[in-house]
Amino acid sequence: MGDWWSPAMMPDPTLDTKELSSISGISMSPSRQNSQHSLHSTMVLPKSTYSVLSAFCTEENISQCVTYINQEVCSLGLSAVSVECKSGSVSAVPVLNLLYEVLQLQRRAQRGLQELETQQIKNCSDLEHLQNNNCRLKDQLEHTRRENSGLHEGERQLQLKIKTLQNCLKSEKEEVQKLQSIISSRATQYNHDLKRKERDFTKLKDRLNQLLMDKRDKKLSIEVSNYVGRSDGKRGLWKTGKMEARHEGEMYKALLTDYEARQRSLMLENSELKKVLQHMKKDMIAILSPKKPCVKAELADDSLEQAGSECEDEAGESSRETLEQSCEQAREQLTNSIRLQWRKLKSHMERLDSQASLVASQEREAEELISRKEQEEELQRMRLELQQCKEFIHMQQQLLQQQISSPCDEETAALLNDCYTLEEKERLKEEWRLFNEQKRNFERERKNFTEAAIRLGHERKVFEEDRAAWLKTQFLNMTPFVDRKRPALSEPHSALSVGTEPEAKLHLTPPLFTKSLSNSVFCTPKAAPVKMPTTADLYRTLNLIPESRGQGKCQSAEMLSRSRLRNSSSDCSVISLVRDENGSV
Amino acid sequence: MNFSEVFKQSNQLCKVSPDGKYLATCVQYRLVVRDIGTLQIVHLYTCLDQVMHMEWSSDSLFILCAMYKRGLVQVWSLEQPDWHCKIDEGSIGLVSSRWSPDGRHILNTTEFNLRITVWSLCTKSVSYIKYPKACQKGMDFTADGRYMALAERRDCKDYISVFVCDDWHLLRHFESETQDLAGLEWSPNGCVLAVWDNCLEYKILLYSLDGRLLSFYSAYEWSLGIKSVAWSPSSQFLAIGSYDEKVRILNHITWKKITEFEHPATITNSKAVVFKEVEKRPVVSEDLSIRQLTVDNALFSTQSKYEITQLPVQVPVVKPDPERANPKIGISAVAFSADNRYLATKNDNMPQSLWVWDMQKFSLLAVLEQTAPVRCFVWDPHLPRLALCTGNTKLYMWSPAGCISVTVPVEGFQVQSLFWHCTGSSLVLLSKDQLCLCYTDAEEQK
């Protein structure tokens, strides 16, 4: 740094600035960093290090410095803010501006530098990578080259082998050919030799024969003590043309007999086979005939078949006659008919087979379809049910929870309940109203009853009194034993409360049977004939009064509706009953 | 099962007369004729030399004894013991001699198959048939004895001549389409002649009596061919055994193959029964006494019995030597039972096994696995039963009911060969130099 700064500290600042700039320009690239460092350092450096000696600008050389700076700035290409020095004092604004610009420039330069550096690093790494890659590829190339050469070598060897083998083959072939030719030549030679030798042999034989004959071999003889008769007892015959003819005839006779025997056996066999054939044919006809109508009805191509069957029938009739004749026509007919029938049978069988397979497949398909459909339906249904059940369960759970939680705040529960079953509630209300009405009716009735009873009691009393009076008069009039009957009469009198009961029963039962609203509940009055049922009891037994509201709450919607339905129906009946009663009363 | 006493024989020369009354045996140069019932000697003839071949005439009146070394044939009469006949073939030599079916002619084949000399006992006349072919079976008579087929070789070609045996008239003479004819055989009804090529080519030709080619059959090429041929007694089937270890059955109408029977080394056919002969050597007890040795002579002979073995069964196979001619492989023997129902076969590379096939179901019926190679097997002339021997002291029999093994109660009698009496009532067993009769249905007779 000192070196750089030293020229600036030259005693003569009027030195060729150009040179200086050029120097600076030259030394810019290497010194740039240094300057940067210096800049940083100067910024960081404490002021104490700042020495007057090393200062660039002093009081004396301000103008020079300014001009130098200007020059420098101009050379940097900045707006040559000519820092005018006005009488020794430097205005701060342009300097600061300049400084700022310089700073900007410097920062930009620094950024560029950084970028360049990173670029450099990146490039370096890229280079390295590429180098590595290159190395690898080189290795690979080498390897493949080596492999290639190996393969080439192998190929060459194989080709060599092929060549040698081909040569071998060729030589072998040649040898084979040679051997074959040798064999054939030998064979011909041997054959030739054989023939020659055989000829020689025959010649020799002839010669020997001749010699023997010529020599009149003394030894060749037969000594027979006396002649023997022929085995067949006949005498020998002269060889004549007649004899020859006879021999021929005999030979042909023998042959003929043999052929006849053979023909007979063949005929027998044939007839047997024919019988079998006939039998088969019959069976075939028997098998096929019942099927014909349906087959005909079924099939469109029955024209051919009809013809065939006609043919068959004809043939069947005719063949029976012609079976014995073995003329060709008959045979042809027979075979034709059999063939036809056989074809028919075959086609029938095939048809049956195909039908069976078709039916089977259809059945299978249908089964599959049905089952699938059913399954799907079932599944759907089950799913629905499941859904419903889930809903129910959910609802029940909710209700249960509500039930559990209701004690703490009954109102909200009630509200909820109301929310849930507003309609229900309305209906219940209506029912309640009805009940109340009925209750009132019953009350009134009861009142009537009691009043009537009281009235009756009064009347009875009066009647009793009348009767007593009448009896008294009678007794007094007729017998002294009138008093004895009194206890017997007192019995119905005492059973006054019982007496009302059949009345009620009478009122209750008829609607029960006439209307088929068979509710077992209605039968209960029978079981309680001992005492007069109170209206409350009656209501209770008729399930008109809900025993507890809580129970109803926890029931599911359906259950509720069901019970409601039942209740309503019973209500109806009860209402009608009551009305009847009212009407009757 | 009873056994007769043992008689001597030589060269396995022992024949029962066609009428079944006499048994002729040759012992060196003597010919002994016995009554089959009593086994008493009826006649005794003395020949000029050791007999090499002996044969009954078809009417059981004459016996032919051939002495090939001397080129001589002697004929003896049963009715007139002092009657005699001697045929000398002279210097040309003799290799084979046989009766003609009428029993009045003798056919002698000279050495080198130079000619066949036909000697008549009635007229003392002699006639020659030239160029007979030297082959496996070059001559065959029809069952009724009326015709004779003879293979001939002329100008390096095969010819077949059909003669009328009555007067040796040449009925037909035709060229056969064979490379090298190996054999010919008449069908039992005498109307079809089967002719087969030698083993180098699988070819069988079927000719009618009048020389027409009815059909020919070839199963394969470029391999060893036919080894054995047999007609069924009904002439319905023709069984052909070949070197490929198969038997092919041809039918008599189309002459096409009906079926073929393979002889696999492993039997897996569940319907077949495998009878395995199991030998049991008697345990020599410690207290071996002289008495035991003398009385119980079965001590030294091994007992054997058949056991039904569970399938699958591995049949012992002998690998043939490919370097030698006539390799021991293929079906060398085929025989139909008298009722045409069964077929017995023997495969040469399975020498210890005998195969029995059902000809109604065309399937394998039974396999007899012997401990030794099968030497000889013969069907009963009337019943469906099969007798076989393996060169040991036992006689084996198979019938649809099962298998039995019988030890011949003669010490050291090793059955080399056997044949049935024409009624099927007895079997003649031949050892190397002995013979013995075995009565198979002695109980019935009693």
XYZ file of N, CA, C and O in Angstrom, chain A residues 191 194-199 201-210 212-213 215-232 234 236-240 243-259 262 265-266 269, chain B residues 59 62 70 80 82-92 101-105 111-115 117 119-126 128 130-132 146-147 153-157 164 166-172 189 191-192 208-210 212 214 252-253 255:
512
model
N -20.241 -107.538 -57.728
C -21.362 -108.146 -58.443
C -20.876 -108.808 -59.722
O -21.259 -109.937 -60.047
N -19.003 -111.770 -58.852
C -19.945 -112.803 -58.438
C -20.558 -113.477 -59.652
O -20.620 -114.717 -59.740
N -20.989 -112.627 -60.559
C -21.631 -113.179 -61.740
C -20.657 -114.037 -62.540
O -20.996 -115.128 -63.006
N -19.461 -113.475 -62.647
C -18.437 -114.210 -63.396
C -18.209 -115.570 -62.744
O -18.196 -116.615 -63.406
N -18.043 -115.495 -61.422
C -17.751 -116.723 -60.709
C -18.911 -117.696 -60.815
O -18.711 -118.907 -60.951
N -20.100 -117.119 -60.707
C -21.264 -117.986 -60.787
C -21.333 -118.654 -62.162
O -21.630 -119.842 -62.284
N -21.002 -117.832 -63.161
C -21.003 -118.387 -64.515
C -19.986 -119.512 -64.632
O -20.290 -120.591 -65.147
N -18.875 -121.199 -62.264
C -19.386 -122.270 -61.418
C -20.381 -123.132 -62.186
O -20.290 -124.369 -62.194
N -21.307 -122.408 -62.833
C -22.292 -123.163 -63.613
C -21.626 -123.925 -64.758
O -21.988 -125.064 -65.061
N -20.621 -123.233 -65.360
C -19.894 -123.903 -66.428
C -19.247 -125.168 -65.916
O -19.362 -126.254 -66.520
N -18.595 -124.995 -64.764
C -17.931 -126.147 -64.146
C -18.925 -127.245 -63.845
O -18.669 -128.436 -64.083
N -20.056 -126.813 -63.311
C -21.100 -127.775 -62.963
C -21.527 -128.554 -64.211
O -21.660 -129.782 -64.189
N -21.756 -127.748 -65.274
C -22.163 -128.376 -66.536
C -21.127 -129.396 -66.990
O -21.459 -130.524 -67.374
N -19.920 -128.900 -66.893
C -18.807 -129.745 -67.332
C -18.795 -131.024 -66.512
O -18.716 -132.130 -67.036
N -18.899 -130.865 -65.209
C -18.879 -132.009 -64.292
C -20.018 -132.955 -64.611
O -19.845 -134.184 -64.681
N -21.157 -132.352 -64.824
C -22.331 -133.134 -65.158
C -22.091 -133.971 -66.403
O -22.346 -135.171 -66.426
N -21.554 -133.216 -67.412
C -21.297 -133.876 -68.679
C -20.321 -135.027 -68.498
O -20.549 -136.142 -68.997
N -19.691 -136.621 -65.813
C -20.311 -137.729 -65.080
C -21.181 -138.559 -66.016
O -21.190 -139.775 -65.961
N -21.910 -137.834 -66.848
C -22.796 -138.550 -67.751
C -21.983 -139.371 -68.757
O -22.310 -140.514 -69.032
N -18.967 -140.415 -68.452
C -18.197 -141.489 -67.821
C -19.064 -142.707 -67.558
O -18.575 -143.826 -67.438
N -20.340 -142.434 -67.452
C -21.283 -143.515 -67.110
C -20.846 -144.158 -65.803
O -20.510 -145.328 -65.730
N -20.877 -143.297 -64.836
C -20.413 -143.685 -63.503
C -20.952 -145.053 -63.124
O -22.163 -145.272 -63.054
N -20.059 -145.921 -62.936
C -20.449 -147.300 -62.628
C -21.210 -147.367 -61.312
O -22.105 -148.181 -61.108
N -20.760 -146.478 -60.457
C -21.299 -146.588 -59.096
C -22.745 -146.116 -59.029
O -23.499 -146.561 -58.190
N -23.057 -145.168 -59.908
C -24.392 -144.588 -59.851
C -25.404 -145.670 -60.176
O -25.560 -146.097 -61.320
N -26.057 -146.132 -59.159
C -26.939 -147.273 -59.412
C -28.008 -147.357 -58.342
O -27.943 -146.682 -57.305
N -28.965 -148.155 -58.617
C -29.990 -148.451 -57.628
C -30.208 -149.943 -57.625
O -30.323 -150.590 -58.680
N -30.181 -150.462 -56.458
C -30.422 -151.901 -56.332
C -31.704 -152.072 -55.561
O -31.810 -151.636 -54.410
N -32.675 -152.585 -56.202
C -33.947 -152.825 -55.521
C -34.269 -154.294 -55.674
O -34.171 -154.851 -56.775
N -34.605 -154.914 -54.600
C -34.879 -156.350 -54.653
C -36.113 -156.621 -55.509
O -36.147 -157.523 -56.327
N -37.154 -155.850 -55.319
C -38.301 -155.936 -56.232
C -39.030 -154.611 -56.203
O -38.955 -153.851 -55.226
N -39.674 -154.325 -57.284
C -40.311 -153.021 -57.384
C -41.463 -152.884 -56.411
O -42.167 -153.836 -56.105
N -41.646 -151.736 -56.038
C -42.715 -151.453 -55.082
C -43.854 -150.797 -55.859
O -43.630 -150.008 -56.772
N -45.037 -151.136 -55.478
C -46.208 -150.511 -56.108
C -46.356 -149.074 -55.665
O -45.831 -148.662 -54.632
N -47.030 -148.340 -56.491
C -47.248 -146.945 -56.129
C -48.097 -146.843 -54.874
O -48.922 -147.718 -54.590
N -47.912 -145.780 -54.200
C -48.622 -145.636 -52.916
C -50.125 -145.571 -53.130
O -50.910 -146.033 -52.304
N -50.535 -145.000 -54.293
C -51.977 -144.928 -54.537
C -52.486 -146.180 -55.256
O -53.662 -146.247 -55.609
N -51.942 -147.116 -58.176
C -52.121 -147.007 -59.623
C -50.803 -147.275 -60.314
O -49.740 -147.241 -59.700
N -47.945 -146.213 -63.066
C -47.403 -144.977 -63.611
C -47.893 -144.719 -65.015
O -48.220 -145.658 -65.754
N -48.006 -143.477 -65.344
C -48.549 -143.114 -66.658
C -47.476 -142.472 -67.518
O -46.511 -141.901 -67.016
N -47.671 -142.583 -68.767
C -46.728 -141.965 -69.710
C -46.903 -140.465 -69.699
O -47.992 -139.939 -69.519
N -45.820 -139.824 -69.936
C -45.902 -138.357 -70.008
C -46.413 -137.980 -71.385
O -45.756 -138.200 -72.400
N -47.600 -137.484 -71.439
C -48.191 -137.070 -72.712
C -48.772 -135.674 -72.558
O -48.825 -135.109 -71.463
N -51.610 -135.647 -70.222
C -51.196 -135.593 -68.812
C -50.936 -134.151 -68.385
O -51.343 -133.720 -67.315
N -50.233 -133.463 -69.303
C -49.908 -132.067 -69.005
C -51.181 -131.285 -68.750
O -51.298 -130.554 -67.759
N -52.112 -131.479 -69.701
C -53.388 -130.768 -69.581
C -54.067 -131.136 -68.278
O -54.633 -130.278 -67.577
N -53.956 -132.402 -67.949
C -54.593 -132.839 -66.703
C -53.961 -132.157 -65.495
O -54.645 -131.711 -64.583
N -52.637 -132.090 -65.542
C -51.943 -131.418 -64.430
C -52.376 -129.980 -64.303
O -52.666 -129.499 -63.203
N -52.421 -129.315 -65.483
C -52.861 -127.922 -65.473
C -54.245 -127.827 -64.862
O -54.508 -126.995 -63.977
N -55.099 -128.694 -65.355
C -56.472 -128.688 -64.877
C -56.544 -128.892 -63.375
O -57.253 -128.165 -62.661
N -55.738 -129.843 -62.937
C -55.731 -130.120 -61.492
C -55.258 -128.918 -60.701
O -55.826 -128.559 -59.663
N -54.205 -128.304 -61.267
C -53.666 -127.142 -60.571
C -54.727 -126.056 -60.455
O -54.972 -125.503 -59.382
N -55.380 -125.799 -61.614
C -56.391 -124.752 -61.583
C -57.554 -125.136 -60.688
O -58.135 -124.285 -60.015
N -57.842 -126.409 -60.692
C -58.904 -126.880 -59.803
C -58.560 -126.591 -58.351
O -59.397 -126.087 -57.575
N -57.280 -126.901 -58.044
C -56.843 -126.660 -56.657
C -56.974 -125.181 -56.320
O -57.521 -124.806 -55.263
N -56.489 -124.398 -57.283
C -56.559 -122.948 -57.045
C -57.992 -122.500 -56.881
O -58.334 -121.723 -55.989
N -58.821 -123.045 -57.788
C -60.228 -122.673 -57.780
C -60.881 -123.050 -56.460
O -61.622 -122.250 -55.869
N -60.587 -124.260 -56.028
C -61.189 -124.692 -54.760
C -60.743 -123.770 -53.633
O -61.545 -123.380 -52.775
N -59.470 -123.448 -53.708
C -58.967 -122.537 -52.653
C -59.680 -121.212 -52.697
O -60.140 -120.698 -51.674
N -59.797 -120.688 -53.928
C -60.472 -119.389 -54.044
C -61.921 -119.497 -53.629
O -62.457 -118.589 -52.988
N -62.073 -119.578 -50.019
C -61.814 -118.247 -49.480
C -63.037 -117.354 -49.687
O -63.433 -116.594 -48.785
N -65.676 -118.195 -47.240
C -65.409 -117.640 -45.896
C -65.653 -116.132 -45.902
O -66.233 -115.578 -44.955
N -65.245 -115.520 -47.009
C -65.463 -114.075 -47.096
C -66.941 -113.746 -47.148
O -67.391 -112.777 -46.522
N -68.295 -114.056 -43.768
C -67.889 -112.895 -42.990
C -68.716 -111.690 -43.389
O -69.210 -110.929 -42.544
N -46.060 -143.063 -45.879
C -47.032 -144.109 -45.543
C -46.513 -145.034 -44.442
O -47.109 -146.083 -44.175
N -41.676 -147.440 -45.329
C -40.239 -147.503 -45.613
C -39.463 -146.521 -44.755
O -39.995 -145.495 -44.335
N -20.405 -141.882 -47.741
C -20.233 -142.889 -48.779
C -21.078 -142.603 -50.021
O -20.988 -143.321 -51.007
N -41.814 -155.881 -45.397
C -40.977 -157.001 -45.857
C -39.562 -156.773 -45.355
O -38.776 -156.069 -46.003
N -37.004 -158.449 -45.397
C -35.895 -158.887 -46.237
C -35.803 -158.097 -47.525
O -34.878 -158.263 -48.307
N -36.778 -157.217 -47.741
C -36.694 -156.338 -48.913
C -35.645 -155.278 -48.631
O -35.536 -154.765 -47.535
N -34.874 -155.001 -49.653
C -33.899 -153.944 -49.436
C -33.667 -153.179 -50.717
O -33.945 -153.668 -51.815
N -33.147 -151.985 -50.533
C -32.858 -151.125 -51.674
C -31.641 -150.305 -51.327
O -31.523 -149.801 -50.205
N -30.739 -150.188 -52.287
C -29.521 -149.419 -52.043
C -29.311 -148.489 -53.224
O -29.314 -148.922 -54.376
N -29.171 -147.230 -52.917
C -28.928 -146.251 -53.981
C -27.531 -145.700 -53.781
O -27.185 -145.229 -52.700
N -26.778 -145.756 -54.852
C -25.412 -145.232 -54.788
C -25.329 -144.014 -55.687
O -25.609 -144.091 -56.883
N -24.989 -142.883 -55.100
C -24.891 -141.659 -55.907
C -23.558 -141.579 -56.629
O -23.325 -140.650 -57.410
N -22.687 -142.495 -56.358
C -21.433 -142.526 -57.073
C -20.452 -141.493 -56.610
O -20.548 -140.967 -55.490
N -19.566 -141.173 -57.544
C -18.449 -140.299 -57.171
C -18.863 -138.844 -56.967
O -18.121 -138.049 -56.412
N -20.020 -138.506 -57.423
C -20.446 -137.100 -57.320
C -20.753 -136.677 -55.879
O -20.722 -135.513 -55.543
N -43.182 -136.878 -51.293
C -44.365 -137.057 -50.444
C -45.124 -138.361 -50.705
O -45.837 -138.830 -49.825
N -44.958 -138.917 -51.885
C -45.705 -140.155 -52.131
C -45.020 -141.367 -51.521
O -45.593 -142.463 -51.481
N -43.800 -141.200 -51.049
C -43.123 -142.318 -50.404
C -42.603 -143.360 -51.362
O -42.262 -144.463 -50.934
N -42.539 -143.002 -52.655
C -42.016 -143.951 -53.627
C -40.820 -143.387 -54.388
O -40.262 -144.058 -55.242
N -40.503 -142.193 -54.102
C -39.366 -141.566 -54.761
C -38.417 -140.988 -53.729
O -38.862 -140.553 -52.663
N -23.420 -133.298 -54.280
C -22.516 -132.299 -53.761
C -22.464 -131.102 -54.703
O -22.676 -131.229 -55.905
N -22.134 -129.945 -54.161
C -22.110 -128.661 -54.883
C -23.482 -128.308 -55.450
O -23.574 -127.450 -56.337
N -24.512 -128.962 -54.961
C -25.863 -128.726 -55.499
C -25.868 -128.821 -57.020
O -26.472 -128.018 -57.721
N -25.133 -129.808 -57.487
C -25.005 -129.969 -58.930
C -26.340 -130.349 -59.562
O -26.749 -129.835 -60.594
N -27.010 -131.247 -58.900
C -28.316 -131.674 -59.410
C -29.075 -132.398 -58.309
O -28.495 -132.753 -57.277
N -31.193 -135.789 -57.896
C -31.519 -137.042 -58.557
C -32.794 -137.590 -57.953
O -32.917 -137.653 -56.736
N -35.002 -140.752 -57.609
C -35.008 -142.194 -57.807
C -36.415 -142.702 -57.537
O -37.014 -142.298 -56.551
N -36.841 -143.539 -58.419
C -38.165 -144.111 -58.205
C -38.014 -145.546 -57.729
O -37.237 -146.325 -58.281
N -38.751 -145.858 -56.698
C -38.721 -147.226 -56.198
C -39.662 -148.111 -57.008
O -39.630 -149.325 -56.918
N -40.553 -147.462 -57.743
C -41.536 -148.242 -58.495
C -40.969 -148.725 -59.825
O -41.167 -149.872 -60.216
N -40.279 -147.766 -60.474
C -39.828 -148.112 -61.829
C -38.322 -148.197 -61.929
O -37.797 -148.499 -62.993
N -37.647 -147.937 -60.857
C -36.194 -147.970 -60.839
C -35.603 -146.881 -61.744
O -34.433 -146.888 -62.053
N -36.455 -146.014 -62.186
C -36.000 -144.964 -63.090
C -35.294 -143.866 -62.303
O -35.481 -143.725 -61.095
N -34.523 -143.092 -63.005
C -33.814 -141.980 -62.390
C -33.989 -140.755 -63.268
O -33.984 -140.841 -64.500
N -33.158 -136.303 -63.366
C -32.347 -135.253 -62.753
C -33.049 -133.905 -62.847
O -33.733 -133.612 -63.817
N -31.651 -130.144 -62.769
C -30.394 -129.401 -62.754
C -30.567 -128.054 -62.062
O -31.665 -127.555 -61.868
N -29.460 -127.501 -61.755
C -29.350 -126.150 -61.185
C -30.180 -125.894 -59.919
O -30.802 -124.855 -59.806
N -30.212 -126.788 -59.014
C -30.899 -126.407 -57.776
C -30.064 -125.380 -57.015
O -28.843 -125.403 -57.107
N -48.681 -132.799 -53.298
C -48.940 -132.841 -54.716
C -47.895 -132.068 -55.516
O -47.547 -132.454 -56.615
N -47.435 -130.988 -54.949
C -46.523 -130.132 -55.697
C -45.230 -129.908 -54.921
O -45.222 -129.926 -53.688
N -31.033 -121.618 -59.740
C -30.201 -120.466 -60.079
C -29.651 -120.695 -61.481
O -28.920 -121.664 -61.734
N -30.040 -119.824 -62.374
C -29.535 -119.901 -63.737
C -29.179 -118.503 -64.203
O -29.951 -117.569 -63.977
N -28.067 -118.387 -64.851
C -27.635 -117.103 -65.406
C -27.706 -115.983 -64.370
O -28.209 -114.892 -64.652
N -27.271 -116.315 -63.189
C -27.239 -115.341 -62.088
C -28.619 -114.781 -61.764
O -28.748 -113.634 -61.330
N -29.621 -115.576 -62.008
C -30.970 -115.152 -61.654
C -31.655 -116.297 -60.937
O -31.357 -117.466 -61.190
N -45.054 -131.258 -60.407
C -46.118 -132.135 -59.924
C -45.426 -133.390 -59.424
O -44.677 -134.027 -60.165
N -46.429 -136.254 -58.702
C -46.894 -137.545 -59.221
C -45.936 -138.116 -60.263
O -45.507 -139.248 -60.173
N -45.634 -137.256 -61.243
C -44.784 -137.760 -62.321
C -43.637 -136.805 -62.627
O -43.049 -136.869 -63.698
N -43.345 -135.927 -61.669
C -42.234 -134.969 -61.794
C -42.352 -134.144 -63.063
O -41.396 -133.806 -63.717
N -43.571 -133.837 -63.362
C -43.825 -132.956 -64.481
C -43.585 -131.521 -64.029
O -44.076 -131.114 -62.970
N -42.849 -130.784 -64.843
C -42.595 -129.371 -64.507
C -43.844 -128.557 -64.827
O -44.175 -128.373 -65.993
N -44.500 -128.140 -63.798
C -45.761 -127.419 -63.994
C -45.531 -125.960 -64.350
O -46.137 -125.418 -65.270
N -44.684 -125.318 -63.574
C -44.404 -123.898 -63.804
C -42.926 -123.646 -63.593
O -42.288 -124.258 -62.726
N -52.307 -124.522 -47.085
C -53.343 -124.949 -48.028
C -52.779 -125.182 -49.428
O -53.520 -125.559 -50.338
N -51.607 -123.205 -51.784
C -51.956 -122.321 -52.890
C -51.055 -121.111 -53.010
O -51.073 -120.437 -54.033
N -50.337 -120.809 -51.965
C -49.482 -119.624 -51.992
C -48.064 -120.048 -51.621
O -47.859 -120.820 -50.682
N -48.635 -117.224 -56.430
C -49.727 -118.188 -56.489
C -49.169 -119.498 -57.047
O -48.048 -119.561 -57.555
N -49.979 -120.538 -56.953
C -49.553 -121.855 -57.444
C -49.226 -121.804 -58.938
O -48.316 -122.485 -59.414
N -49.938 -120.936 -59.661
C -49.696 -120.861 -61.099
C -48.613 -119.852 -61.469
O -48.494 -119.461 -62.627
N -48.163 -116.669 -60.525
C -48.427 -115.236 -60.517
C -47.907 -114.638 -59.218
O -48.025 -115.241 -58.156
N -48.479 -112.579 -56.323
C -49.659 -112.027 -55.643
C -49.336 -110.703 -54.977
O -50.096 -109.749 -55.074
N -53.701 -112.832 -45.148
C -53.736 -113.607 -46.377
C -54.655 -113.017 -47.435
O -54.775 -113.569 -48.513
N -55.304 -111.911 -47.150
C -56.204 -111.339 -48.146
C -55.521 -110.185 -48.877
O -55.443 -110.159 -50.096
N -52.348 -109.233 -47.972
C -50.909 -109.436 -47.789
C -50.241 -108.179 -47.252
O -49.121 -107.859 -47.595
